[in-house]
Short mmCIF file of C-alpha atoms in Angstrom, two decimals:
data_model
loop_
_atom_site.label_atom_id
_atom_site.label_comp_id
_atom_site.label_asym_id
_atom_site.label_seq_id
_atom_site.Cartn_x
_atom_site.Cartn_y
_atom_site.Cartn_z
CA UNK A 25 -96.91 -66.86 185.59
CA UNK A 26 -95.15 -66.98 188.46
CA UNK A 27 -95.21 -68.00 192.10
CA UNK A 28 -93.63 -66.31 195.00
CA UNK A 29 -93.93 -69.10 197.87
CA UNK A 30 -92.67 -69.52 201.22
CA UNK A 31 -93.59 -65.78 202.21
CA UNK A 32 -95.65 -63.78 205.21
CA UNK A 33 -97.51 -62.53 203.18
CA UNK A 34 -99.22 -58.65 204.27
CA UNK A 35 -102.78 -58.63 203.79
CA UNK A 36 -105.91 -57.14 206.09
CA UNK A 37 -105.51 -61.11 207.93
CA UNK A 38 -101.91 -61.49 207.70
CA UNK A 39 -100.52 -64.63 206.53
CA UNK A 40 -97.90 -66.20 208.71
CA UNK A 41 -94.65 -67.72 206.74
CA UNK A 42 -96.44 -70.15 204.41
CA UNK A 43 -97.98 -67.48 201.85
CA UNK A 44 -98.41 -67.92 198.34
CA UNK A 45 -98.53 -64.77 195.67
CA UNK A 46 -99.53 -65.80 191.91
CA UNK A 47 -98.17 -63.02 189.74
CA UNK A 48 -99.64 -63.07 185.98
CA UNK A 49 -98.03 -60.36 183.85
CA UNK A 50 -98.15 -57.48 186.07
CA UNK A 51 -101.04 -58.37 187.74
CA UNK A 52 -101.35 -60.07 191.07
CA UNK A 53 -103.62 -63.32 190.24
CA UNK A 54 -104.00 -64.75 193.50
CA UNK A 55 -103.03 -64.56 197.21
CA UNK A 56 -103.32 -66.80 200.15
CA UNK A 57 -101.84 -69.57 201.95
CA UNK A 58 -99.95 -72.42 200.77
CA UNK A 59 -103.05 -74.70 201.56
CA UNK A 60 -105.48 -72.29 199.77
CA UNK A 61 -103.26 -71.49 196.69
CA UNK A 62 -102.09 -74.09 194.10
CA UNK A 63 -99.53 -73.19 192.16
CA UNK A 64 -100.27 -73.95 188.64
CA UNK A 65 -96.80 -76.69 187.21
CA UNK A 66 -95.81 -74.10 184.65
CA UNK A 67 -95.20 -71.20 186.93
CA UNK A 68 -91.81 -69.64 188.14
CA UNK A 69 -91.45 -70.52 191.62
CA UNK A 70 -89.60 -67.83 193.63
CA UNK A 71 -89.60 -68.82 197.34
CA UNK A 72 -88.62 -65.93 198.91
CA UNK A 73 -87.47 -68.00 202.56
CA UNK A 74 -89.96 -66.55 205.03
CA UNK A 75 -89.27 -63.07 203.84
CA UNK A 76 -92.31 -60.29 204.20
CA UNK A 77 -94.26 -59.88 201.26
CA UNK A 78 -96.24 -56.42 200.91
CA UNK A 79 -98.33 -54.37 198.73
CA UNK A 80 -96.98 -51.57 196.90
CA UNK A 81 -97.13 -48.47 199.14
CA UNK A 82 -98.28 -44.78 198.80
CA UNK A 83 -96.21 -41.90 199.70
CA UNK A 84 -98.17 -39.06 199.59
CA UNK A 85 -95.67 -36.50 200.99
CA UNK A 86 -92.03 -36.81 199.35
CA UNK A 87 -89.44 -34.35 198.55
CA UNK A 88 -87.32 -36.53 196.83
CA UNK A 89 -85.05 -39.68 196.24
CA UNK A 90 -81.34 -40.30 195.89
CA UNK A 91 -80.16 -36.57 195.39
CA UNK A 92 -83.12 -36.64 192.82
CA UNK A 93 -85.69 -33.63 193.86
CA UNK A 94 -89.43 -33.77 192.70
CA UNK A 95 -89.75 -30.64 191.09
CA UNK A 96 -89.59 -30.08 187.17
CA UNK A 97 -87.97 -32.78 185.20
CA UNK A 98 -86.28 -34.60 188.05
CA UNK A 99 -89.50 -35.93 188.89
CA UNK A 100 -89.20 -38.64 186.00
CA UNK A 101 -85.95 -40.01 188.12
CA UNK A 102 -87.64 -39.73 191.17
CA UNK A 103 -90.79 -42.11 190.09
CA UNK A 104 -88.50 -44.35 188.36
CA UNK A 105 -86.60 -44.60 191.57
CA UNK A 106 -88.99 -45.23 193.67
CA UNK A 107 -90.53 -48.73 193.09
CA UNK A 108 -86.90 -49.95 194.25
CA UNK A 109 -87.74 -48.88 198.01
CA UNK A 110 -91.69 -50.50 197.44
CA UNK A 111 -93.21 -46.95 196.68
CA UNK A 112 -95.65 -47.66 193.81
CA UNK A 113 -97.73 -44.63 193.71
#
């Protein structure tokens, strides 16, 4: 597991620079503040310094990413580009 601490953390409330995010496997386990969330003793603390932490975000209009175009088989390069700029889907 691990722990990404010390974060604002993005969410319909926002959380303001104290923010804990519990990440088990690829799944997101837990969010919330630093008084709401205890992080378990055998997780991987990341604190990420008051850095923003969001969810993944949706582009649903894109052309295309580092000279990589969507259409036929460039689109592989462009979705495994994308994640790097927070585009999950």
């Amino acid at each position: 597991m691990k722990a990404l601490v010390n974060g604002q953390v993005f969410t319909p409330t926002p959380i303001k620079g104290d923010g804990v995010v519990l990440i088990d496997g690829d799944r997101i386990a837990a969010v919330g503040s630093a008084q709401e969330i205890q992080v378990p003793s055998d997780a991987e603390v990341i604190d990420v310094g008051g850095r923003r932490i969001t969810p993944g975000l949706i582009d649903i209009h894109i052309h295309g990413v580092l000279g990589h175009n969507c259409m036929g088989a460039e689109v592989a390069e462009v979705a495994g580009a994308l994640p790097r700029f927070g585009v999950t889907a």
